[in-house]
Short mmCIF file of C-alpha atoms in Angstrom, two decimals:
data_model
loop_
_atom_site.label_atom_id
_atom_site.label_comp_id
_atom_site.label_asym_id
_atom_site.label_seq_id
_atom_site.Cartn_x
_atom_site.Cartn_y
_atom_site.Cartn_z
CA MET A 146 0.00 0.00 0.00
CA PRO A 147 1.58 3.37 -1.00
CA ARG A 148 2.22 5.78 1.88
CA LEU A 149 1.19 9.45 1.57
CA ASP A 150 1.58 12.40 3.92
CA GLN A 151 0.53 11.15 7.34
CA CYS A 152 -2.79 12.55 8.66
CA THR A 153 -2.42 12.64 12.43
CA THR A 154 -5.85 14.06 13.31
CA VAL A 155 -9.39 13.27 12.27
CA ASP A 156 -9.83 16.81 10.93
CA GLU A 157 -6.85 16.40 8.63
CA VAL A 158 -8.03 13.13 7.13
CA TRP A 159 -11.60 14.39 6.85
CA GLY A 160 -10.34 17.48 5.04
CA LYS A 161 -8.65 15.27 2.47
CA LEU A 162 -11.69 12.99 2.14
CA LEU A 163 -14.33 15.70 1.96
CA ASN A 164 -13.42 16.96 -1.50
CA GLY A 165 -13.63 13.45 -2.97
CA ILE A 166 -16.90 12.66 -1.17
CA GLU A 167 -18.51 15.89 -2.37
CA TYR A 168 -17.35 15.10 -5.90
CA LEU A 169 -18.87 11.63 -5.54
CA PHE A 170 -22.27 12.95 -4.41
CA GLN A 171 -22.34 15.38 -7.30
CA PHE A 172 -22.69 12.14 -9.28
CA GLN A 173 -19.48 12.63 -11.25
CA THR A 174 -17.49 9.69 -12.57
CA ILE A 175 -14.66 9.01 -10.14
CA ARG A 176 -11.47 7.66 -11.64
CA TYR A 177 -9.67 4.66 -10.19
CA SER A 178 -6.64 6.75 -9.21
CA LYS A 179 -8.90 9.11 -7.23
CA TRP A 180 -10.71 6.17 -5.64
CA MET A 181 -7.41 4.58 -4.65
CA LEU A 182 -6.14 7.85 -3.19
CA LEU A 183 -9.20 8.18 -0.92
CA TYR A 184 -8.90 4.53 0.10
CA THR A 185 -5.23 5.07 1.00
CA TYR A 186 -6.05 8.07 3.19
CA ILE A 187 -8.45 5.92 5.21
CA PHE A 188 -6.07 2.97 5.33
CA ASP A 189 -3.18 5.08 6.64
CA TYR A 190 -5.37 6.83 9.19
CA CYS A 191 -6.94 3.63 10.51
CA THR A 192 -3.60 1.89 10.93
CA ASN A 193 -2.13 4.79 12.94
CA ASN A 194 -5.05 6.31 14.87
CA LEU A 195 -7.18 3.53 16.27
CA SER A 196 -8.67 5.70 19.01
CA HIS A 197 -10.39 8.28 16.77
CA ASN A 198 -12.22 6.06 14.26
CA ALA A 199 -15.56 6.83 15.91
CA GLU A 200 -15.10 10.54 15.19
CA LEU A 201 -14.50 9.84 11.49
CA TYR A 202 -17.64 7.69 11.43
CA GLU A 203 -19.69 10.52 12.99
CA LYS A 204 -18.34 13.08 10.52
CA LEU A 205 -19.44 10.90 7.61
CA LYS A 206 -22.89 10.42 9.17
CA ASN A 207 -23.29 14.16 9.65
CA TYR A 208 -22.28 14.82 6.06
CA LEU A 209 -24.84 12.35 4.67
CA ARG A 210 -27.54 13.71 6.96
CA LYS A 211 -26.80 17.30 5.85
CA TYR A 212 -26.75 16.23 2.18
CA LEU A 213 -30.18 14.59 2.42
CA GLU A 214 -31.68 17.48 4.39
CA ASP A 215 -30.59 19.87 1.63
CA LEU A 216 -32.08 17.46 -0.89
CA CYS A 217 -35.43 17.59 0.90
CA GLN A 218 -35.37 21.39 0.95
CA SER A 219 -34.92 21.50 -2.82
CA SER A 220 -38.07 19.42 -3.42
CA THR A 221 -40.61 21.09 -1.14
CA ASN A 222 -42.64 22.45 -4.08
CA LEU A 223 -42.88 19.15 -5.99
CA LEU A 224 -46.11 17.12 -6.04
CA ASP A 225 -47.41 13.81 -7.36
CA ARG A 226 -45.58 12.57 -10.45
CA ASP A 227 -42.91 15.30 -10.35
CA LEU A 228 -42.11 14.37 -6.76
CA LEU A 229 -42.06 10.67 -7.61
CA GLU A 230 -39.70 11.16 -10.55
CA PHE A 231 -37.42 13.33 -8.42
CA TYR A 232 -37.44 10.74 -5.63
CA MET A 233 -36.67 7.78 -7.91
CA ASN A 234 -33.93 9.67 -9.73
CA GLN A 235 -32.23 10.70 -6.49
CA TRP A 236 -32.66 7.21 -5.02
CA LYS A 237 -30.81 5.56 -7.92
CA LYS A 238 -27.98 8.10 -7.81
CA TYR A 239 -27.71 7.90 -4.03
CA CYS A 240 -27.46 4.10 -4.11
CA VAL A 241 -24.67 4.18 -6.69
CA SER A 242 -22.71 6.83 -4.80
CA CYS A 243 -23.11 4.99 -1.49
CA LYS A 244 -21.86 1.73 -3.00
CA ILE A 245 -18.72 3.51 -4.22
CA LEU A 246 -18.36 5.15 -0.81
CA HIS A 247 -18.74 1.73 0.81
CA GLY A 248 -15.83 0.47 -1.30
CA ILE A 249 -13.65 3.44 -0.36
CA PHE A 250 -14.33 2.72 3.33
CA SER A 251 -13.93 -1.07 2.92
CA TYR A 252 -10.86 -1.21 5.21
CA PHE A 253 -12.77 0.88 7.75
CA ASN A 254 -15.67 -1.62 7.51
CA ARG A 255 -13.47 -4.69 7.93
CA HIS A 256 -11.66 -3.47 11.01
CA TYR A 257 -13.24 -0.71 13.08
CA ILE A 258 -16.91 -1.36 12.25
CA ARG A 259 -16.58 -5.15 12.38
CA ARG A 260 -14.91 -4.86 15.80
CA GLU A 261 -17.69 -2.61 17.09
CA LEU A 262 -20.35 -5.01 15.80
CA ASP A 263 -18.59 -7.90 17.52
CA PHE A 264 -18.71 -5.90 20.77
CA GLY A 265 -22.47 -5.46 20.28
CA ASN A 266 -22.52 -1.71 19.61
CA PRO A 267 -26.11 -1.02 18.40
CA ASP A 268 -25.29 2.43 17.00
CA ILE A 269 -22.74 1.18 14.46
CA SER A 270 -23.35 -0.39 11.05
CA GLU A 271 -21.38 -0.73 7.83
CA ILE A 272 -21.12 2.38 5.68
CA TYR A 273 -23.69 1.38 3.07
CA SER A 274 -26.18 0.22 5.72
CA MET A 275 -25.64 3.44 7.65
CA ALA A 276 -26.29 5.47 4.49
CA MET A 277 -29.56 3.58 3.89
CA LYS A 278 -30.64 4.16 7.48
CA ILE A 279 -30.07 7.91 7.15
CA TRP A 280 -32.02 7.92 3.87
CA GLN A 281 -34.87 6.20 5.69
CA GLN A 282 -34.80 8.61 8.63
CA ILE A 283 -34.59 11.85 6.63
CA LEU A 284 -36.81 11.12 3.63
CA SER A 285 -39.50 8.94 5.18
CA GLN A 286 -41.32 11.83 6.86
CA LEU A 287 -41.25 14.15 3.87
CA PHE A 288 -41.48 11.85 0.85
CA TYR A 289 -43.02 8.51 1.77
CA THR A 290 -46.49 9.75 2.73
CA LYS A 291 -46.89 11.85 -0.42
CA ILE A 292 -45.46 9.20 -2.73
CA THR A 293 -47.59 6.46 -1.20
CA ARG A 294 -50.73 8.55 -1.63
CA TYR A 295 -49.87 9.11 -5.30
CA CYS A 296 -49.32 5.36 -5.83
CA LEU A 297 -52.60 4.51 -4.10
CA ASN A 298 -54.39 6.98 -6.38
CA LEU A 299 -52.86 5.17 -9.36
CA ILE A 300 -54.13 1.85 -8.01
CA LYS A 301 -57.60 3.32 -7.57
CA ALA A 302 -57.53 4.58 -11.15
CA GLU A 303 -56.50 1.13 -12.37
CA ARG A 304 -59.41 -0.43 -10.46
CA ASN A 305 -61.67 1.94 -12.32
CA HIS A 306 -60.35 0.47 -15.59
CA GLN A 307 -57.87 3.22 -16.41
CA LYS A 308 -54.49 2.29 -17.82
CA ILE A 309 -51.52 3.06 -15.58
CA ASP A 310 -47.83 2.28 -15.50
CA THR A 311 -47.67 -0.45 -12.86
CA GLU A 312 -43.87 -0.40 -12.95
CA ILE A 313 -44.00 2.91 -11.06
CA ILE A 314 -45.68 1.25 -8.08
CA SER A 315 -43.33 -1.72 -8.24
CA ASN A 316 -40.27 0.55 -8.16
CA VAL A 317 -41.58 2.53 -5.18
CA ILE A 318 -42.27 -0.61 -3.15
CA GLN A 319 -38.80 -1.91 -3.99
CA THR A 320 -37.22 1.27 -2.59
CA TYR A 321 -39.19 0.87 0.66
CA VAL A 322 -38.07 -2.73 1.08
CA ILE A 323 -34.51 -2.47 -0.27
CA SER A 324 -33.59 0.51 1.88
CA HIS A 325 -34.73 -1.40 4.97
CA ILE A 326 -32.98 -4.62 3.92
CA ASN A 327 -29.69 -2.84 3.35
CA GLN A 328 -29.71 -1.02 6.68
CA HIS A 329 -30.19 -4.33 8.55
CA LYS A 330 -27.84 -6.40 6.39
CA SER A 331 -24.80 -6.10 8.63
CA THR A 332 -26.64 -6.41 11.94
CA SER A 333 -28.39 -9.22 13.78
CA ASP A 334 -31.85 -7.61 13.68
CA ASN A 335 -34.84 -9.85 13.31
CA ASN A 336 -35.86 -10.54 9.72
CA SER A 337 -39.38 -9.31 10.47
CA GLN A 338 -38.03 -5.76 10.74
CA ILE A 339 -37.06 -5.77 7.07
CA LEU A 340 -40.68 -5.13 6.01
CA ASP A 341 -41.40 -2.53 8.70
CA SER A 342 -40.99 0.42 6.33
CA TYR A 343 -43.12 -1.18 3.64
CA GLN A 344 -45.86 -2.05 6.11
CA GLU A 345 -45.83 1.34 7.82
CA TYR A 346 -45.80 3.55 4.74
CA PHE A 347 -47.60 1.45 2.14
CA GLU A 348 -49.24 -1.82 3.17
CA ASN A 349 -51.42 -0.52 6.00
CA GLN A 350 -52.78 2.37 3.96
CA PHE A 351 -53.20 0.10 0.95
CA PHE A 352 -55.38 -2.31 2.96
CA GLN A 353 -57.51 0.55 4.26
CA ASP A 354 -58.07 1.97 0.78
CA THR A 355 -58.79 -1.48 -0.64
CA GLN A 356 -61.35 -2.23 2.06
CA GLU A 357 -63.11 1.09 1.50
CA PHE A 358 -63.05 0.70 -2.29
CA TYR A 359 -64.66 -2.75 -2.26
CA ARG A 360 -67.14 -1.76 0.42
CA LEU A 361 -68.46 1.05 -1.76
CA GLN A 362 -68.30 -1.10 -4.88
CA THR A 363 -70.23 -3.90 -3.18
CA ILE A 364 -73.03 -1.55 -2.15
CA THR A 365 -73.31 -0.16 -5.67
CA TYR A 366 -72.97 -3.51 -7.45
CA LEU A 367 -75.54 -5.38 -5.36
CA GLN A 368 -78.17 -2.76 -6.16
CA HIS A 369 -78.26 -4.02 -9.76
CA HIS A 370 -76.81 -7.57 -9.64
CA SER A 371 -77.16 -10.81 -7.71
CA VAL A 372 -74.78 -12.06 -5.05
CA ILE A 373 -73.56 -14.86 -7.35
CA ASP A 374 -72.58 -12.32 -10.01
CA TYR A 375 -70.70 -10.36 -7.41
CA LEU A 376 -68.77 -13.42 -6.26
CA LEU A 377 -67.35 -13.63 -9.78
CA LYS A 378 -65.92 -10.13 -9.44
CA LEU A 379 -62.37 -10.11 -8.09
CA LEU A 380 -59.90 -7.26 -8.13
CA GLY A 381 -62.33 -5.17 -10.15
CA ARG A 382 -62.52 -7.69 -13.04
CA SER A 383 -64.77 -10.55 -14.10
CA ILE A 384 -62.87 -13.80 -14.15
CA ASP A 385 -62.85 -15.54 -17.52
CA LEU A 386 -62.45 -19.13 -16.37
CA THR A 387 -62.36 -20.40 -19.93
CA PHE A 388 -59.46 -18.11 -20.74
CA LEU A 389 -57.57 -19.17 -17.60
CA LEU A 390 -58.09 -22.85 -18.37
CA THR A 391 -56.98 -22.31 -21.95
CA GLN A 392 -53.84 -20.58 -20.74
CA ARG A 393 -52.98 -23.35 -18.29
CA LEU A 394 -53.72 -26.15 -20.75
CA THR A 395 -51.70 -24.51 -23.52
CA LEU A 396 -48.76 -24.20 -21.15
CA SER A 397 -49.19 -27.85 -20.15
CA PHE A 398 -49.23 -28.94 -23.81
CA LYS A 399 -46.05 -26.96 -24.46
CA LYS A 400 -44.28 -28.65 -21.54
CA SER A 401 -45.34 -32.11 -22.72
CA LEU A 402 -44.28 -31.45 -26.31
CA GLU A 403 -40.98 -29.96 -25.12
CA THR A 404 -40.35 -33.13 -23.12
CA ALA A 405 -41.16 -35.33 -26.13
CA ILE A 406 -38.75 -33.46 -28.41
CA GLN A 407 -36.00 -33.35 -25.78
CA ARG A 408 -36.27 -37.12 -25.30
CA PHE A 409 -35.99 -37.59 -29.06
CA GLU A 410 -32.93 -35.30 -29.21
CA SER A 411 -31.20 -37.44 -26.56
CA VAL A 412 -31.48 -40.77 -28.46
CA ASN A 413 -30.68 -42.15 -31.92
CA ILE A 414 -32.93 -42.27 -34.98
CA THR A 415 -35.01 -45.14 -33.55
CA GLY A 416 -36.53 -42.59 -31.15
CA VAL A 417 -38.88 -41.38 -33.91
CA ILE A 418 -41.32 -44.12 -32.90
CA GLU A 419 -41.58 -42.85 -29.32
CA LEU A 420 -41.73 -39.25 -30.53
CA GLN A 421 -44.62 -40.00 -32.87
CA CYS A 422 -46.41 -41.87 -30.08
CA LEU A 423 -46.07 -38.94 -27.65
CA LEU A 424 -47.20 -36.45 -30.29
CA GLU A 425 -50.28 -38.54 -31.05
CA VAL A 426 -51.16 -38.79 -27.34
CA ASN A 427 -50.98 -35.01 -27.05
CA ARG A 428 -52.90 -34.55 -30.30
CA LEU A 429 -55.71 -36.84 -29.15
CA THR A 430 -55.84 -35.10 -25.75
CA HIS A 431 -56.05 -31.73 -27.50
CA GLU A 432 -58.84 -32.99 -29.75
CA LEU A 433 -60.90 -34.26 -26.80
CA LEU A 434 -60.44 -31.05 -24.79
CA SER A 435 -61.30 -28.92 -27.82
CA SER A 436 -64.85 -30.25 -27.61
CA TYR A 437 -65.31 -28.27 -24.38
CA LEU A 438 -62.75 -25.44 -24.55
CA ILE A 439 -61.44 -23.07 -27.17
CA LEU A 440 -57.77 -24.07 -27.35
CA ASP A 441 -54.94 -22.83 -29.51
CA ASN A 442 -54.41 -24.74 -32.73
CA PHE A 443 -52.37 -27.86 -32.00
CA GLU A 444 -50.16 -27.45 -35.05
CA SER A 445 -49.36 -23.91 -33.92
CA ILE A 446 -48.32 -25.19 -30.49
CA ILE A 447 -46.08 -27.84 -32.06
CA SER A 448 -44.55 -25.26 -34.41
CA GLU A 449 -43.72 -22.99 -31.48
CA VAL A 450 -42.12 -25.74 -29.38
CA ASN A 451 -40.37 -27.21 -32.43
CA HIS A 452 -38.91 -23.75 -33.28
CA SER A 453 -40.27 -24.07 -36.81
CA VAL A 454 -42.00 -20.68 -36.58
CA SER A 455 -38.83 -18.60 -36.35
CA SER A 456 -36.61 -21.03 -38.28
CA ALA A 457 -36.87 -22.66 -41.68
CA LEU A 458 -36.08 -26.03 -40.10
CA GLY A 459 -37.54 -27.30 -36.86
CA ARG A 460 -35.76 -29.17 -34.09
CA ILE A 461 -37.24 -32.50 -35.22
CA THR A 462 -36.04 -32.09 -38.81
CA LEU A 463 -32.57 -31.01 -37.70
CA HIS A 464 -32.17 -33.95 -35.32
CA ILE A 465 -33.38 -36.46 -37.92
CA PHE A 466 -30.86 -35.12 -40.43
CA TRP A 467 -28.12 -35.12 -37.78
CA GLU A 468 -28.80 -38.74 -36.81
CA LEU A 469 -29.04 -39.90 -40.42
CA THR A 470 -25.75 -38.25 -41.36
CA TYR A 471 -23.61 -38.91 -38.29
CA ASP A 472 -25.05 -42.15 -36.92
CA PHE A 473 -27.30 -43.99 -39.38
CA LEU A 474 -25.07 -43.86 -42.48
CA PRO A 475 -21.71 -44.72 -40.82
CA HIS A 476 -22.90 -47.10 -38.09
CA TYR A 477 -25.71 -49.22 -39.59
CA CYS A 478 -25.65 -52.22 -41.94
CA TYR A 479 -28.53 -53.35 -44.15
CA ASN A 480 -29.98 -56.83 -43.74
CA GLY A 481 -31.66 -57.83 -46.99
CA SER A 482 -33.57 -60.78 -45.52
CA THR A 483 -35.39 -58.66 -42.92
CA ASN A 484 -35.35 -55.39 -44.89
CA ARG A 485 -33.93 -53.68 -41.80
CA PHE A 486 -30.83 -51.75 -40.78
CA VAL A 487 -29.01 -52.96 -37.68
CA LYS A 488 -26.20 -51.22 -35.84
CA THR A 489 -22.70 -52.59 -36.36
CA GLN A 490 -20.85 -53.96 -33.35
CA GLN A 491 -17.51 -52.51 -34.54
CA PRO A 492 -18.04 -48.86 -35.51
CA HIS A 493 -15.55 -47.37 -37.95
CA VAL A 494 -15.93 -43.83 -36.58
CA ASN A 495 -16.53 -42.48 -33.10
CA GLU A 496 -19.96 -42.80 -31.56
CA THR A 497 -22.26 -39.80 -31.88
CA ARG A 498 -22.51 -37.69 -28.72
CA ARG A 499 -25.93 -36.52 -27.64
CA GLU A 500 -27.19 -34.33 -24.83
CA LYS A 501 -28.76 -36.50 -22.15
CA MET A 502 -31.94 -35.67 -20.30
CA ILE A 503 -30.72 -34.36 -16.94
CA ARG A 504 -34.02 -33.47 -15.32
CA GLU A 505 -36.56 -35.87 -13.88
CA ILE A 506 -39.64 -35.99 -16.08
CA PRO A 507 -43.06 -35.94 -14.37
CA ASP A 508 -45.29 -38.84 -15.41
CA VAL A 509 -48.02 -36.43 -16.50
CA GLN A 510 -45.74 -35.01 -19.22
CA LEU A 511 -45.44 -38.40 -20.90
CA TYR A 512 -48.42 -40.79 -20.90
CA GLY A 513 -50.11 -39.72 -17.68
CA THR A 514 -49.20 -42.31 -15.06
CA ARG A 515 -46.21 -44.46 -14.15
CA GLU A 516 -48.03 -47.64 -15.19
CA LEU A 517 -48.86 -46.26 -18.64
CA ASN A 518 -45.31 -44.97 -19.04
CA GLN A 519 -43.94 -48.45 -18.31
CA ALA A 520 -46.40 -50.10 -20.70
CA TYR A 521 -45.61 -47.74 -23.57
CA ASP A 522 -41.88 -48.06 -22.87
CA ILE A 523 -42.14 -51.83 -23.35
CA VAL A 524 -43.84 -51.30 -26.71
CA ASN A 525 -41.36 -48.67 -27.87
CA ASN A 526 -38.43 -50.89 -26.85
CA LEU A 527 -39.44 -53.31 -29.60
CA TYR A 528 -38.40 -50.71 -32.21
CA ARG A 529 -35.08 -49.57 -30.68
CA GLY A 530 -32.84 -52.36 -31.96
CA PHE A 531 -33.20 -51.68 -35.68
CA VAL A 532 -34.30 -49.17 -38.30
CA GLY A 533 -36.98 -50.49 -40.62
CA VAL A 534 -40.09 -49.68 -42.60
CA GLN A 535 -41.96 -48.49 -39.48
CA HIS A 536 -39.27 -45.90 -38.78
CA PHE A 537 -39.23 -44.56 -42.34
CA ARG A 538 -43.02 -44.23 -42.40
CA THR A 539 -42.88 -42.37 -39.08
CA MET A 540 -40.15 -40.06 -40.42
CA THR A 541 -42.31 -39.35 -43.46
CA ARG A 542 -45.23 -38.28 -41.28
CA LEU A 543 -43.06 -36.17 -38.96
CA LEU A 544 -41.07 -34.41 -41.67
CA GLY A 545 -43.78 -33.75 -44.21
CA TYR A 546 -42.99 -32.99 -47.85
CA GLN A 547 -40.94 -29.89 -47.08
CA GLY A 548 -38.87 -31.59 -44.40
CA ILE A 549 -38.24 -34.64 -46.59
CA ALA A 550 -37.09 -32.41 -49.44
CA VAL A 551 -34.63 -30.63 -47.16
CA VAL A 552 -33.26 -33.85 -45.65
CA ILE A 553 -32.80 -35.50 -49.06
CA GLN A 554 -31.17 -32.38 -50.47
CA GLU A 555 -28.66 -32.28 -47.61
CA MET A 556 -28.01 -36.02 -47.76
CA LEU A 557 -27.29 -35.74 -51.48
CA LYS A 558 -24.53 -33.31 -50.52
CA VAL A 559 -23.15 -35.92 -48.12
CA VAL A 560 -23.24 -38.55 -50.87
CA LYS A 561 -21.53 -36.19 -53.30
CA ASN A 562 -18.82 -35.56 -50.72
CA LEU A 563 -18.28 -39.33 -50.34
CA LEU A 564 -18.00 -39.77 -54.09
CA ASP A 565 -15.68 -36.83 -54.67
CA LYS A 566 -13.26 -37.26 -51.77
CA THR A 567 -12.93 -41.00 -51.24
CA ILE A 568 -14.69 -43.25 -53.73
CA ARG A 569 -13.60 -41.42 -56.90
CA GLU A 570 -9.94 -41.59 -55.91
CA PHE A 571 -10.23 -45.31 -55.27
CA VAL A 572 -12.05 -46.00 -58.53
CA GLU A 573 -9.40 -44.10 -60.49
CA LYS A 574 -6.70 -46.06 -58.68
CA LEU A 575 -8.61 -49.26 -59.44
CA ARG A 576 -8.62 -48.48 -63.15
CA THR A 577 -4.85 -48.01 -63.23
CA CYS A 578 -4.05 -50.99 -61.02
CA MET A 579 -6.25 -53.56 -62.69
CA PRO A 580 -4.12 -55.95 -64.72
CA LYS A 581 -4.60 -55.69 -68.46
CA GLN A 582 -4.99 -59.44 -68.66
CA CYS A 583 -6.24 -61.69 -65.89
CA LYS A 584 -6.92 -65.09 -67.46
CA LEU A 585 -8.73 -67.86 -65.70
CA PRO A 586 -6.13 -70.45 -64.59
CA ARG A 587 -6.57 -74.11 -65.34
CA SER A 588 -8.46 -76.05 -62.71
CA ASP A 589 -5.79 -78.69 -62.33
CA TYR A 590 -3.51 -76.05 -60.73
CA GLY A 591 -5.48 -76.49 -57.55
CA SER A 592 -7.23 -73.96 -55.34
CA PRO A 593 -4.15 -72.74 -53.41
CA ALA A 594 -2.27 -71.97 -56.61
CA ILE A 595 -5.24 -70.18 -58.17
CA LEU A 596 -5.64 -68.11 -55.01
CA GLN A 597 -1.99 -67.11 -55.06
CA TYR A 598 -2.30 -66.21 -58.73
CA TYR A 599 -5.14 -63.77 -58.06
CA LEU A 600 -3.44 -62.36 -54.96
CA HIS A 601 -0.42 -61.58 -57.07
CA GLN A 602 -2.44 -60.08 -59.93
CA LEU A 603 -4.54 -57.88 -57.59
CA HIS A 604 -1.76 -57.08 -55.10
CA GLU A 605 -1.96 -53.29 -55.51
CA ILE A 606 -5.73 -53.24 -55.07
CA ILE A 607 -5.73 -55.55 -52.05
CA HIS A 608 -3.02 -53.51 -50.32
CA TYR A 609 -4.58 -50.14 -51.10
CA PRO A 610 -3.67 -47.97 -48.04
CA THR A 611 -7.19 -46.80 -47.18
CA LEU A 612 -9.10 -49.81 -48.43
CA GLN A 613 -11.09 -50.14 -45.18
CA ASP A 614 -12.18 -46.51 -45.39
CA VAL A 615 -13.27 -47.07 -48.97
CA PHE A 616 -15.39 -50.08 -48.03
CA HIS A 617 -17.06 -48.04 -45.29
CA CYS A 618 -17.72 -45.25 -47.77
CA PHE A 619 -19.35 -47.73 -50.12
CA ARG A 620 -21.47 -48.95 -47.20
CA GLU A 621 -22.51 -45.37 -46.41
CA LEU A 622 -23.31 -44.81 -50.08
CA GLY A 623 -25.42 -47.97 -50.13
CA ASN A 624 -27.21 -46.94 -46.93
CA ALA A 625 -28.00 -43.56 -48.46
CA ILE A 626 -29.40 -45.11 -51.64
CA LEU A 627 -31.55 -47.52 -49.63
CA PHE A 628 -32.72 -44.64 -47.44
CA PHE A 629 -33.88 -42.72 -50.52
CA LEU A 630 -35.66 -45.83 -51.79
CA MET A 631 -37.46 -46.52 -48.49
CA ILE A 632 -38.49 -42.89 -48.05
CA GLU A 633 -39.99 -42.97 -51.54
CA GLN A 634 -41.85 -46.20 -50.73
CA SER A 635 -43.14 -44.64 -47.50
CA LEU A 636 -44.37 -41.57 -49.38
CA VAL A 637 -46.19 -43.75 -51.89
CA SER A 638 -47.71 -45.83 -49.09
CA GLN A 639 -48.84 -42.70 -47.25
CA LEU A 640 -50.33 -41.21 -50.43
CA GLU A 641 -52.26 -44.43 -51.13
CA PHE A 642 -53.55 -44.44 -47.54
CA LEU A 643 -54.78 -40.85 -47.86
CA MET A 644 -56.49 -41.63 -51.15
CA CYS A 645 -58.25 -44.64 -49.62
CA THR A 646 -59.35 -42.51 -46.68
CA ASP A 647 -60.86 -39.91 -49.00
CA ILE A 648 -62.70 -42.61 -50.95
CA ILE A 649 -64.15 -44.07 -47.74
CA ARG A 650 -65.35 -40.63 -46.66
CA ILE A 651 -67.07 -40.15 -50.02
#
């Protein structure tokens, strides 16, 4: 810590501090060098004059008290909104200045004030808390009553269906509470005292006005309406139960759909079966409830949760494409006998990383109960070991024509990349390495000799450096071609189903 000219008396150190404190409460930006200089004055004084710290504390209190008294004098002619704006403006500036002042006196807080608090001195508190207490003492008598009356008039106007800025009332209440919290923060006062200012200057009067308002309103209302009608009047408004139910149900649908999509995003492509199942459960629930309530359109809710309103591609489409490109093509092998893709036991590339569900999912956001969740999980497990026709049909329904077009377009780019970077190079090498003549040996040479003959003729091809990579690229290419074929078959099947449905309706 740099040492300056020693201040041996409290008047000397206060004289050096006063200029900086006045500058601070003129709400000017204080530079770090100035801040550090003031801090050093206090540090040097406290380390050399332990017996006079109380006098420095009192001088600071007197300065803040005088500053706020002058502030009150300058606002005696202000009323209502002008007074409120003046009060809020000064409150914000005062808080900022006091926080900076608290930092300047941080060494003073840690040593002298902390020691006094440990000794149980009730008249001492940290600098910021002391500043809040003085604000409360000086301004409460002059400002709080007038400001509270103005806020209560605003509330009355709002009850009479006039539009008001409710943020004004919120800010005022916050100042009542925050100022009291801060002045008790460094002491052991009971927590119940924190709301004393709010209760004294706002809550009590608010309850009185509210009681009188509804007493008069009740007398007037019951002259023209029944008691039942009056019971439906709360806070000056008629309750629209249908609207409230619609709000709650829409929010519940959004949570359930968000859970369904998150579960799909945490698993591989086989999760489309479970996703489709959850979407259908929500769709059926929405359809049943729509018979009794006016709900938001279900497709609109899905679009919002799926982020397909603000984006050209939704979360479902993006995850399907991601899984097809980075997991399905490189990790699955086609089984022609079952017409299914199964996952290889020896992956050529690293496994795909997915974000896992970290929160516990309530049963109501899935199928309703734990028993139903377990039953549906058993059914969905039957489709998690392979990718087959059922999965492609489900993808077709989830993606729609636009989503399918996007996925195929992007997968064609992947196929083109495979052809250009890996397969083409191998094919060109194959053309140059193939022997010009490779006659069929005579059978009496025997199988071992014939094998050695072909191994010698095709030596360069067999020992191609990246032959394994090439084979995997061919497998990915084959998977992509089969994917296009099965998606086309699923589209045709879906179109035929829709045509049959239309014929039945006719």
